[in-house]
Short mmCIF file of C-alpha atoms in Angstrom, two decimals:
data_model
loop_
_atom_site.label_atom_id
_atom_site.label_comp_id
_atom_site.label_asym_id
_atom_site.label_seq_id
_atom_site.Cartn_x
_atom_site.Cartn_y
_atom_site.Cartn_z
CA MET Y 8 86.10 123.12 313.07
CA ALA Y 9 86.35 125.77 310.41
CA GLN Y 10 83.65 128.41 310.34
CA GLU Y 11 80.72 127.45 308.16
CA PHE Y 12 79.89 130.63 306.35
CA TRP Y 13 76.78 129.27 304.69
CA ARG Y 14 75.20 128.54 308.07
CA TRP Y 15 72.39 131.05 308.65
CA LYS Y 16 70.77 131.81 311.98
CA GLU Y 17 68.11 129.42 313.22
CA TYR Y 18 65.63 131.03 315.60
CA ASN Y 19 62.12 131.06 317.00
CA TRP Y 20 59.64 133.83 317.71
CA ARG Y 21 56.45 134.21 319.72
CA ASP Y 22 53.88 136.97 320.00
CA PRO Y 23 54.69 139.09 323.09
CA GLU Y 24 50.92 139.58 323.61
CA GLU Y 25 50.62 135.79 324.05
CA SER Y 26 47.60 135.82 321.77
CA TRP Y 27 47.40 132.03 321.86
CA ASN Y 28 45.90 132.21 325.38
CA LYS Y 29 42.73 133.94 324.15
CA ALA Y 30 42.45 132.07 320.87
CA LYS Y 31 39.34 130.11 319.96
CA MET Y 32 41.24 127.99 317.49
CA LEU Y 33 44.92 127.20 316.97
CA THR Y 34 46.23 125.85 313.69
CA ALA Y 35 49.73 125.22 312.34
CA GLY Y 36 51.70 124.84 309.12
CA VAL Y 37 55.00 123.08 308.70
CA ASP Y 38 57.10 123.76 305.60
CA VAL Y 39 59.77 121.08 305.19
CA GLY Y 40 62.05 122.45 302.51
CA SER Y 41 65.13 120.84 301.06
CA VAL Y 42 67.34 123.20 303.03
CA SER Y 43 65.22 124.77 305.78
CA THR Y 44 62.15 123.83 307.81
CA GLN Y 45 59.68 126.29 309.30
CA ALA Y 46 56.73 125.79 311.62
CA ALA Y 47 54.13 128.55 312.07
CA VAL Y 48 51.31 128.65 314.62
CA MET Y 49 48.16 130.72 314.04
CA ALA Y 50 45.72 131.92 316.71
CA ASP Y 51 42.40 132.49 314.93
CA GLY Y 52 44.20 133.21 311.68
CA GLN Y 53 46.85 135.53 313.17
CA LEU Y 54 50.48 134.54 313.55
CA CYS Y 55 51.41 133.84 317.17
CA ALA Y 56 54.61 131.76 317.04
CA PHE Y 57 57.09 130.31 314.60
CA ALA Y 58 60.46 128.61 314.30
CA SER Y 59 62.91 128.45 311.42
CA MET Y 60 65.73 125.94 311.25
CA ARG Y 61 67.87 123.84 308.96
CA THR Y 62 66.39 120.61 307.57
CA GLY Y 63 68.37 117.66 308.86
CA SER Y 64 68.92 114.35 307.09
CA ASP Y 65 65.74 113.00 308.72
CA SER Y 66 62.71 114.99 307.51
CA PRO Y 67 60.06 113.71 310.00
CA ASP Y 68 62.50 114.55 312.78
CA SER Y 69 63.10 118.05 311.34
CA ALA Y 70 59.33 118.67 311.15
CA ARG Y 71 58.87 117.62 314.78
CA LYS Y 72 61.83 119.70 315.99
CA ALA Y 73 60.61 122.84 314.23
CA MET Y 74 57.10 122.39 315.66
CA ASP Y 75 58.43 121.79 319.19
CA TRP Y 76 60.64 124.83 318.94
CA ALA Y 77 57.78 127.05 317.74
CA LEU Y 78 55.65 125.91 320.70
CA ARG Y 79 58.41 126.15 323.30
CA GLU Y 80 57.79 128.80 325.96
CA THR Y 81 54.19 129.27 324.83
CA GLY Y 82 53.05 126.58 327.24
CA LEU Y 83 51.17 124.95 324.38
CA THR Y 84 51.41 121.32 323.39
CA LEU Y 85 50.82 119.80 319.98
CA ASP Y 86 47.44 118.33 320.97
CA ARG Y 87 46.10 121.89 321.45
CA ILE Y 88 46.57 122.55 317.72
CA ARG Y 89 43.32 121.77 315.95
CA TYR Y 90 44.67 121.32 312.44
CA VAL Y 91 48.17 120.95 310.98
CA ILE Y 92 49.14 121.13 307.31
CA GLY Y 93 52.44 119.96 305.88
CA THR Y 94 53.93 121.64 302.84
CA GLY Y 95 57.25 121.92 301.01
CA TYR Y 96 59.48 119.43 299.30
CA GLY Y 97 59.31 117.09 302.35
CA ARG Y 98 55.60 117.64 303.07
CA VAL Y 99 54.81 113.89 303.14
CA ASN Y 100 57.25 113.65 306.03
CA VAL Y 101 55.24 115.61 308.57
CA PRO Y 102 53.92 112.72 310.71
CA PHE Y 103 51.49 114.87 312.74
CA ALA Y 104 49.95 116.71 309.78
CA HIS Y 105 46.26 116.23 308.94
CA ARG Y 106 46.92 116.78 305.27
CA THR Y 107 49.41 118.24 302.79
CA ILE Y 108 49.19 121.14 300.33
CA THR Y 109 51.76 122.09 297.68
CA GLU Y 110 54.26 124.81 298.55
CA ILE Y 111 53.17 126.83 295.52
CA ALA Y 112 49.68 127.28 296.99
CA CYS Y 113 51.08 127.88 300.46
CA HIS Y 114 53.58 130.51 299.37
CA ALA Y 115 50.92 132.46 297.49
CA ARG Y 116 48.59 132.32 300.48
CA GLY Y 117 51.43 133.17 302.86
CA ALA Y 118 52.48 136.11 300.67
CA ASN Y 119 48.89 137.35 300.68
CA PHE Y 120 49.09 137.43 304.48
CA MET Y 121 52.56 138.99 304.65
CA TYR Y 122 52.17 141.54 301.88
CA GLY Y 123 48.43 142.14 301.86
CA PRO Y 124 45.73 141.40 299.26
CA ASN Y 125 47.30 143.59 296.54
CA VAL Y 126 50.18 141.21 295.88
CA ARG Y 127 49.77 139.65 292.41
CA THR Y 128 53.25 138.29 291.70
CA VAL Y 129 55.23 136.28 294.22
CA LEU Y 130 58.80 135.18 293.75
CA ASP Y 131 59.76 132.40 296.13
CA MET Y 132 63.52 132.00 296.29
CA GLY Y 133 64.11 128.86 298.26
CA GLY Y 134 67.08 126.72 299.15
CA GLN Y 135 66.97 124.42 296.16
CA ASP Y 136 64.37 125.90 293.89
CA CYS Y 137 62.88 129.12 292.66
CA LYS Y 138 59.24 129.78 291.79
CA ALA Y 139 57.48 132.67 290.13
CA ILE Y 140 53.79 132.68 291.08
CA ARG Y 141 50.81 134.80 290.00
CA CYS Y 142 47.87 134.98 292.36
CA ASP Y 143 44.56 136.78 292.98
CA GLU Y 144 43.46 139.02 295.87
CA LYS Y 145 42.73 135.96 298.01
CA GLY Y 146 46.18 134.48 297.46
CA LYS Y 147 44.86 131.84 295.06
CA VAL Y 148 47.40 130.72 292.42
CA SER Y 149 46.53 131.48 288.80
CA ALA Y 150 49.86 130.56 287.15
CA PHE Y 151 53.39 129.65 288.08
CA LEU Y 152 56.82 128.76 286.70
CA MET Y 153 59.54 127.00 288.57
CA ASN Y 154 63.16 125.96 288.39
CA ASP Y 155 64.03 123.03 290.59
CA LYS Y 156 66.59 121.41 288.30
CA CYS Y 157 69.50 123.81 288.56
CA ALA Y 158 71.17 125.46 291.56
CA ALA Y 159 71.63 128.76 289.72
CA GLY Y 160 69.20 131.26 291.22
CA THR Y 161 68.64 129.32 294.44
CA GLY Y 162 69.79 129.72 298.02
CA ARG Y 163 72.19 126.83 297.59
CA GLY Y 164 74.08 128.79 294.96
CA MET Y 165 74.44 131.68 297.41
CA GLU Y 166 75.66 129.28 300.12
CA VAL Y 167 78.35 128.00 297.78
CA PHE Y 168 79.56 131.58 297.29
CA ALA Y 169 79.43 132.37 301.02
CA ASP Y 170 81.73 129.45 301.59
CA LEU Y 171 84.00 130.20 298.66
CA LEU Y 172 84.55 133.81 299.73
CA SER Y 173 84.39 133.18 303.49
CA VAL Y 174 81.64 135.74 303.98
CA PRO Y 175 78.73 134.97 306.34
CA LEU Y 176 75.54 134.56 304.31
CA GLU Y 177 73.74 137.40 306.11
CA GLN Y 178 76.47 139.94 305.22
CA ILE Y 179 76.57 139.26 301.48
CA GLY Y 180 73.86 141.77 300.61
CA ASP Y 181 75.47 144.77 302.32
CA LEU Y 182 79.01 143.92 301.28
CA SER Y 183 77.97 143.59 297.65
CA TYR Y 184 77.24 147.34 297.60
CA GLU Y 185 80.62 148.31 299.04
CA VAL Y 186 82.16 148.58 295.59
CA ASP Y 187 83.50 151.54 293.60
CA GLN Y 188 81.57 150.59 290.54
CA GLU Y 189 79.00 147.92 289.77
CA PRO Y 190 80.94 145.10 288.06
CA GLN Y 191 79.78 142.96 285.12
CA PRO Y 192 77.71 139.99 286.32
CA VAL Y 193 79.38 136.57 286.55
CA SER Y 194 78.85 135.13 283.06
CA SER Y 195 78.51 131.40 283.88
CA THR Y 196 75.04 130.16 284.69
CA CYS Y 197 76.11 126.89 286.30
CA VAL Y 198 77.13 127.35 289.95
CA VAL Y 199 80.08 124.99 289.49
CA PHE Y 200 81.40 127.06 286.57
CA ALA Y 201 80.56 130.34 288.31
CA LYS Y 202 82.77 129.21 291.17
CA THR Y 203 85.69 128.63 288.79
CA GLU Y 204 85.00 132.02 287.20
CA ALA Y 205 84.98 133.69 290.62
CA VAL Y 206 88.31 132.13 291.57
CA GLY Y 207 89.69 133.53 288.31
CA LEU Y 208 88.37 137.00 289.17
CA LEU Y 209 89.94 136.86 292.64
CA ARG Y 210 93.28 135.85 291.11
CA LYS Y 211 92.99 138.78 288.76
CA GLY Y 212 92.93 140.93 291.86
CA TRP Y 213 89.20 141.67 292.20
CA PRO Y 214 88.22 142.54 295.78
CA LYS Y 215 85.84 140.06 297.42
CA ASN Y 216 83.00 142.57 297.46
CA ASN Y 217 83.18 143.00 293.69
CA VAL Y 218 82.90 139.25 293.21
CA LEU Y 219 79.89 139.21 295.54
CA ALA Y 220 78.32 142.04 293.55
CA ALA Y 221 78.98 140.20 290.28
CA TYR Y 222 77.35 137.04 291.63
CA CYS Y 223 74.36 138.82 293.18
CA SER Y 224 73.59 140.56 289.91
CA ALA Y 225 73.98 137.28 287.97
CA MET Y 226 71.47 135.68 290.33
CA ALA Y 227 69.11 138.65 290.06
CA HIS Y 228 69.22 138.34 286.29
CA ARG Y 229 68.64 134.59 286.42
CA VAL Y 230 65.41 134.96 288.42
CA TYR Y 231 64.43 137.99 286.36
CA THR Y 232 64.23 135.76 283.26
CA LEU Y 233 61.89 133.40 285.13
CA LEU Y 234 59.65 136.30 286.16
CA GLU Y 235 59.69 137.74 282.64
CA ARG Y 236 58.50 134.43 281.21
CA LEU Y 237 55.60 134.37 283.63
CA GLY Y 238 54.81 138.04 283.24
CA VAL Y 239 55.00 140.39 286.20
CA GLU Y 240 52.00 142.27 287.51
CA GLY Y 241 52.16 144.56 290.57
CA ASP Y 242 52.22 144.42 293.51
CA PHE Y 243 55.27 142.24 293.79
CA GLY Y 244 56.57 140.36 296.83
CA ILE Y 245 59.49 138.02 297.45
CA THR Y 246 59.44 135.08 299.87
CA GLY Y 247 62.06 132.52 300.89
CA GLY Y 248 65.54 132.97 302.31
CA ILE Y 249 66.97 135.09 299.47
CA ALA Y 250 64.25 137.68 300.08
CA LYS Y 251 66.49 138.77 302.97
CA ASN Y 252 69.50 139.26 300.68
CA SER Y 253 69.46 142.91 299.62
CA GLY Y 254 72.28 142.19 297.17
CA VAL Y 255 69.89 140.19 295.00
CA VAL Y 256 66.62 141.95 295.88
CA LYS Y 257 67.69 145.53 295.06
CA ARG Y 258 69.38 144.49 291.83
CA LEU Y 259 66.28 142.57 290.81
CA GLU Y 260 64.08 145.57 291.63
CA LYS Y 261 66.26 147.68 289.40
CA GLU Y 262 66.07 145.22 286.52
CA LEU Y 263 62.30 144.84 286.90
CA ASN Y 264 61.88 148.55 287.47
CA LEU Y 265 59.51 147.60 290.27
CA LYS Y 266 59.85 147.77 294.05
CA ALA Y 267 59.26 144.66 296.11
CA LEU Y 268 56.87 145.02 299.06
CA THR Y 269 58.14 144.95 302.64
CA PRO Y 270 57.01 141.85 304.54
CA ARG Y 271 55.30 141.94 307.93
CA TYR Y 272 57.37 138.98 309.14
CA ASP Y 273 60.44 137.02 308.09
CA PRO Y 274 59.73 136.19 304.40
CA GLN Y 275 61.32 132.79 304.85
CA ILE Y 276 58.31 131.56 306.83
CA ALA Y 277 55.73 132.44 304.16
CA GLY Y 278 55.20 128.80 303.14
CA ALA Y 279 54.54 127.68 306.71
CA VAL Y 280 52.26 130.68 307.28
CA GLY Y 281 50.27 129.83 304.16
CA ALA Y 282 49.93 126.23 305.33
CA ALA Y 283 48.72 127.38 308.74
CA LEU Y 284 46.15 129.65 307.07
CA PHE Y 285 44.85 126.78 304.95
CA ALA Y 286 44.69 124.75 308.17
CA HIS Y 287 42.57 127.51 309.70
CA THR Y 288 40.13 127.53 306.77
CA LEU Y 289 39.86 123.74 306.71
CA ALA Y 290 39.35 123.49 310.47
CA GLN Y 291 36.56 126.08 310.28
CA LYS Y 292 34.92 124.13 307.46
CA GLU Y 293 35.10 120.93 309.48
CA ALA Y 294 33.60 122.66 312.52
CA THR Y 295 30.56 123.89 310.57
CA ALA Y 296 30.09 120.69 308.52
CA MET T 3 107.42 117.18 258.32
CA ILE T 4 107.14 118.17 262.00
CA THR T 5 104.13 120.07 263.27
CA ALA T 6 102.74 120.90 266.71
CA GLY T 7 99.20 121.07 268.10
CA ILE T 8 98.12 122.82 271.27
CA ASP T 9 94.78 122.26 272.99
CA MET T 10 94.01 124.97 275.54
CA GLY T 11 91.31 123.48 277.71
CA ALA T 12 89.45 124.96 280.66
CA LYS T 13 91.52 122.97 283.10
CA THR T 14 94.59 121.63 281.29
CA THR T 15 96.64 122.65 278.26
CA LYS T 16 98.03 119.90 276.06
CA ALA T 17 100.73 119.98 273.38
CA VAL T 18 101.77 117.25 270.94
CA ILE T 19 104.49 117.00 268.31
CA LEU T 20 103.60 115.16 265.13
CA ARG T 21 106.18 113.80 262.67
CA ASP T 22 104.83 112.43 259.38
CA GLY T 23 101.53 111.36 260.93
CA ASN T 24 103.02 109.89 264.11
CA VAL T 25 102.80 111.43 267.56
CA ILE T 26 106.37 111.62 268.84
CA ALA T 27 105.90 113.67 272.01
CA ARG T 28 103.11 114.93 274.25
CA ALA T 29 102.99 117.18 277.31
CA LEU T 30 100.30 118.48 279.63
CA THR T 31 100.18 121.39 282.04
CA PHE T 32 97.48 123.00 284.15
CA THR T 33 95.97 125.94 282.34
CA GLY T 34 95.92 128.02 285.51
CA PHE T 35 95.52 131.73 285.24
CA ASP T 36 97.91 132.65 282.44
CA GLN T 37 96.76 130.72 279.38
CA LYS T 38 99.54 131.94 277.13
CA GLU T 39 102.19 130.89 279.62
CA ALA T 40 100.57 127.46 279.93
CA ALA T 41 100.62 127.04 276.15
CA GLU T 42 104.28 128.05 275.95
CA LYS T 43 105.16 125.65 278.73
CA ALA T 44 103.28 122.68 277.28
CA LEU T 45 104.91 123.23 273.90
CA ALA T 46 108.40 123.63 275.41
CA ASP T 47 107.93 120.42 277.45
CA ALA T 48 106.81 118.46 274.38
CA LEU T 49 109.71 119.79 272.31
CA ALA T 50 112.18 118.89 275.07
CA GLN T 51 110.78 115.36 275.10
CA ALA T 52 111.28 115.03 271.35
CA ALA T 53 114.74 116.68 271.61
CA LEU T 54 113.66 119.32 269.10
CA ASN T 55 113.81 123.11 268.89
CA ARG T 56 111.07 125.55 268.15
CA SER T 57 112.66 126.10 264.71
CA ASP T 58 112.28 122.42 263.80
CA VAL T 59 108.48 122.81 263.87
CA ALA T 60 107.06 123.73 260.48
CA ARG T 61 103.73 124.97 261.84
CA THR T 62 101.74 125.10 265.09
CA PHE T 63 97.95 125.07 265.31
CA ALA T 64 95.92 125.81 268.43
CA THR T 65 92.49 124.66 269.54
CA GLY T 66 90.46 124.62 272.75
CA VAL T 67 88.50 127.25 274.63
CA GLY T 68 91.59 129.45 275.15
CA ARG T 69 93.02 129.11 271.64
CA GLN T 70 93.04 132.87 270.99
CA GLN T 71 95.65 133.26 273.71
CA ALA T 72 98.23 131.17 271.83
CA SER T 73 99.30 134.14 269.73
CA PHE T 74 102.43 132.34 268.53
CA ALA T 75 100.38 129.69 266.71
CA ASN T 76 100.15 129.83 262.91
CA GLY T 77 96.50 128.88 262.85
CA SER T 78 93.59 127.86 265.04
CA MET T 79 90.54 125.64 264.75
CA THR T 80 87.43 124.72 266.70
CA GLU T 81 87.48 121.92 269.27
CA MET T 82 84.95 120.03 267.16
CA ALA T 83 87.20 119.97 264.10
CA ALA T 84 90.31 119.16 266.14
CA ASP T 85 88.64 116.32 268.07
CA THR T 86 87.39 114.74 264.88
CA LYS T 87 90.69 115.06 263.02
CA GLY T 88 92.64 113.67 265.94
CA SER T 89 90.24 110.77 266.46
CA LEU T 90 90.22 109.77 262.80
CA LEU T 91 94.00 109.74 262.64
CA LEU T 92 93.93 107.12 265.40
CA ASN T 93 90.85 105.20 264.22
CA ASN T 94 89.40 105.90 260.78
CA LYS T 95 86.27 103.79 261.37
CA LEU T 96 84.78 106.36 263.73
CA ARG T 97 81.62 108.17 262.64
CA THR T 98 80.62 109.63 266.01
CA VAL T 99 83.12 111.25 268.36
CA ILE T 100 82.16 112.21 271.90
CA ASP T 101 84.46 114.45 273.91
CA VAL T 102 83.95 114.81 277.64
CA GLY T 103 86.34 117.37 279.04
CA ALA T 104 86.55 119.23 282.34
CA GLU T 105 83.92 121.89 281.61
CA GLU T 106 82.40 120.84 278.32
CA GLY T 107 80.75 117.87 276.65
CA ARG T 108 80.58 117.58 272.87
CA ALA T 109 79.25 115.11 270.31
CA MET T 110 80.36 115.23 266.67
CA LYS T 111 79.17 113.29 263.67
CA CYS T 112 81.68 112.97 260.85
CA THR T 113 82.37 111.51 257.43
CA ALA T 114 85.10 109.01 256.59
CA GLU T 115 87.21 111.98 255.49
CA GLY T 116 86.98 113.49 258.95
CA LYS T 117 84.60 116.28 257.99
CA VAL T 118 82.23 117.32 260.79
CA THR T 119 78.65 117.09 259.53
CA ASP T 120 76.86 117.94 262.77
CA PHE T 121 77.67 118.58 266.41
CA ALA T 122 76.13 119.44 269.77
CA VAL T 123 77.83 121.09 272.74
CA ASN T 124 77.08 121.57 276.40
CA GLU T 125 79.20 124.23 278.02
CA LYS T 126 76.53 125.73 280.23
CA CYS T 127 76.02 123.05 282.84
CA ALA T 128 78.55 121.01 284.80
CA ALA T 129 76.19 118.01 284.95
CA GLY T 130 77.41 116.82 281.54
CA ALA T 131 81.12 117.37 282.04
CA GLY T 132 84.14 116.14 283.94
CA SER T 133 83.56 118.69 286.72
CA PHE T 134 80.55 116.61 287.74
CA VAL T 135 82.65 113.50 288.33
CA GLU T 136 85.30 115.56 290.15
CA ALA T 137 82.72 117.12 292.46
CA MET T 138 81.30 113.69 293.23
CA SER T 139 84.75 112.30 293.94
CA ARG T 140 85.11 115.04 296.55
CA ALA T 141 81.67 114.41 298.02
CA LEU T 142 82.37 110.67 298.30
CA GLU T 143 85.95 111.22 299.49
CA LEU T 144 87.01 108.77 296.82
CA PRO T 145 90.01 109.32 294.53
CA LEU T 146 88.96 110.04 290.97
CA GLU T 147 91.02 107.20 289.52
CA LYS T 148 89.28 104.64 291.74
CA MET T 149 85.74 105.57 290.72
CA GLY T 150 85.70 103.71 287.42
CA GLU T 151 86.79 100.36 288.70
CA MET T 152 84.60 100.68 291.79
CA SER T 153 81.40 101.33 289.85
CA LEU T 154 81.95 98.19 287.76
CA ARG T 155 81.57 96.18 290.96
CA SER T 156 78.07 97.54 291.57
CA LYS T 157 75.28 94.97 291.75
CA ASN T 158 72.35 97.35 292.24
CA ALA T 159 71.11 100.27 290.26
CA VAL T 160 70.09 103.13 292.55
CA ALA T 161 68.25 106.14 291.19
CA MET T 162 69.65 109.66 291.31
CA ASN T 163 67.02 112.39 291.32
CA ALA T 164 69.25 115.41 291.05
CA GLN T 165 70.57 116.56 287.73
CA CYS T 166 72.42 119.64 288.95
CA THR T 167 75.95 118.98 290.24
CA VAL T 168 75.37 121.11 293.32
CA PHE T 169 72.16 119.25 294.20
CA ALA T 170 73.73 115.87 293.37
CA GLU T 171 76.44 116.56 295.96
CA SER T 172 73.81 116.73 298.71
CA GLU T 173 72.01 113.71 297.31
CA VAL T 174 75.23 111.70 297.40
CA VAL T 175 75.77 112.68 301.02
CA SER T 176 72.21 111.53 301.83
CA LEU T 177 72.83 108.22 300.05
CA VAL T 178 76.02 107.72 302.06
CA HIS T 179 74.10 108.43 305.28
CA ALA T 180 71.45 105.92 304.20
CA LYS T 181 74.26 103.33 304.02
CA THR T 182 73.95 102.85 300.26
CA PRO T 183 77.05 100.92 299.08
CA LYS T 184 79.56 103.31 297.55
CA GLU T 185 79.92 101.23 294.39
CA ASP T 186 76.19 101.58 293.74
CA ILE T 187 76.36 105.34 294.26
CA VAL T 188 79.30 105.67 291.87
CA ARG T 189 77.50 103.63 289.24
CA ALA T 190 74.41 105.83 289.62
CA LEU T 191 76.63 108.89 289.11
CA HIS T 192 78.22 107.47 285.97
CA ASP T 193 74.80 106.54 284.63
CA ALA T 194 73.56 110.06 285.33
CA ILE T 195 76.34 111.79 283.40
CA ALA T 196 76.18 109.18 280.61
CA ASN T 197 72.47 109.91 280.26
CA ARG T 198 73.15 113.60 279.89
CA ILE T 199 75.86 113.02 277.28
CA VAL T 200 73.78 110.51 275.33
CA SER T 201 70.72 112.73 275.15
CA MET T 202 73.01 115.38 273.68
CA ALA T 203 74.62 112.88 271.25
CA ARG T 204 71.19 111.71 270.08
CA ARG T 205 70.51 115.23 268.88
CA VAL T 206 73.19 114.80 266.21
CA GLY T 207 72.32 111.11 265.63
CA VAL T 208 74.64 108.33 266.75
CA GLU T 209 76.33 106.29 264.05
CA GLU T 210 78.90 103.55 264.75
CA SER T 211 81.75 103.29 265.42
CA VAL T 212 81.62 105.57 268.44
CA GLY T 213 84.73 106.99 270.02
CA LEU T 214 85.20 108.74 273.35
CA VAL T 215 87.97 111.30 273.84
CA GLY T 216 88.82 113.79 276.60
CA GLY T 217 90.05 113.17 280.14
CA VAL T 218 86.87 111.46 281.33
CA GLY T 219 87.79 108.62 278.92
CA TYR T 220 90.13 107.31 281.65
CA ASN T 221 87.11 106.44 283.75
CA ILE T 222 86.24 102.85 282.77
CA GLY T 223 83.02 103.02 284.79
CA PHE T 224 81.83 105.98 282.73
CA VAL T 225 82.86 104.30 279.46
CA ASP T 226 80.76 101.28 280.43
CA ALA T 227 77.80 103.47 281.38
CA LEU T 228 78.11 105.32 278.07
CA ARG T 229 78.18 102.05 276.11
CA ARG T 230 75.06 100.75 277.88
CA CYS T 231 73.26 104.04 277.52
CA LEU T 232 74.11 104.36 273.80
CA GLU T 233 73.09 100.70 273.28
CA VAL T 234 76.16 100.00 271.18
CA GLU T 235 78.51 97.02 271.11
CA SER T 236 81.55 98.99 272.21
CA VAL T 237 82.92 102.50 272.66
CA TRP T 238 86.45 103.05 271.39
CA VAL T 239 88.76 104.99 273.70
CA PRO T 240 92.32 105.85 272.62
CA GLU T 241 95.30 105.72 274.91
CA GLN T 242 95.73 109.06 276.65
CA PRO T 243 92.37 110.34 275.43
CA GLU T 244 92.96 113.90 276.67
CA TYR T 245 95.50 114.54 273.87
CA VAL T 246 93.19 113.91 270.92
CA GLY T 247 92.28 117.57 270.41
CA ALA T 248 95.94 118.59 270.35
CA ILE T 249 96.69 115.74 267.92
CA GLY T 250 93.92 117.00 265.66
CA ALA T 251 95.42 120.50 265.68
CA ALA T 252 98.83 119.09 264.75
CA VAL T 253 97.24 117.12 261.89
CA ALA T 254 95.56 120.27 260.61
CA ALA T 255 98.90 122.10 260.82
CA ALA T 256 100.45 119.36 258.65
CA GLU T 257 97.58 119.50 256.15
CA ALA T 258 97.90 123.26 255.83
CA ALA T 259 101.11 122.78 253.87
#
């Protein structure tokens, strides 16, 4: 089978200190997105394990697999988790969740954890949507704008380009800076038309890296307009898969004239982390009620 | 009098030769990378068909997204004007002309004299253009020319959530996995693009008769979806609907005398 360039690395992580052994309470969040699914486990409100993988065609199955993978090698079983919250596009498909919370709320809360209480604007660049969120020092949402209608400015658009140019998704960011001069951004908004435009550029003799640069800056500009409409207030943090693509992030920072914060963990798991934190709060409330 | 019209579209370039109001030859070539070369080739092919020389042509007009590249043309015009002129030559009862091409959708309202009174265009998003149907044909592994007839056999309306072509591709794959009959999926796709086109056409106001031109006119499933969505008795489609813009340019070249 041909190499699938859009395919990013699925992996799991656990705290080397094995903090779950001493924890009074374990909670979890599962973020079933349209493209990826993450499960995060919290030991007394601190991250102790997570897994990130691709969403399959069966959402309940994807939720279960991500949870199992996060717990693997910790010696924990699902019944040890006091409270589970489902979030994301497929949040109703988390069979073992106690309740669901929207991904907007979870991303803001997760960003608050990853970036600290000073974060006021969160940009979540997901697989099939993009959200600009404003929040307070507790990670509570005060306003948001979202695009979930159009692939431009989403991870899916970047996957299409990875495939078109045969460049692994993780390398796009670095390669997009290996150019003599920053090219004009791709002018088409629509991903389908941008693809045609890119093929034209390649035929004209543009090196691959220049096309990548042109697409990254088009995407940066696309999400910039969303942020501008919402109004940006510092500090600023990015979550979701594209947060790991320096090709988009650095160009966006330049356009915004504002640096994005550095996350404590993989920014793609912010939604699941937020859900797990809500689970922690709710479980505590239940315990004292 | 003999005139020529060239329509330089995003995907294909068309040329027609018009003699005293009758189309006597037509040729099509892929636009490819060199638009000027494509225009030259289409015109040469059409002339060869009519057994004419370049010097027999009184005037040549160009239209289409790449019309500036046809430097040899004597004049140029917008796609809206060309579509309307071409359509009215073939059917003078038309008051609304819809053109669905490879990368653009357009709706024009016109007078009996063929004057465009209002128009709307979508060139930003593939969801309202032929590219959408092409992408879906790939996703369904179904030849483009079979989609029309297949969708007419559908018994069930299934809902499509995605508007974006890229997202619709994944939705189609999910529907296939869920064992949804292909004819129902294809009908849902035609309904989706018809909805997009009609909401654009309603912005200019739809007046009968309605005509459909552009390559997507070959798709009888889409024509049916468009008719249902517009809530009109019928939608007129000419033979070889992709040539109408070029015909309009040739008509304008004749009128310029």
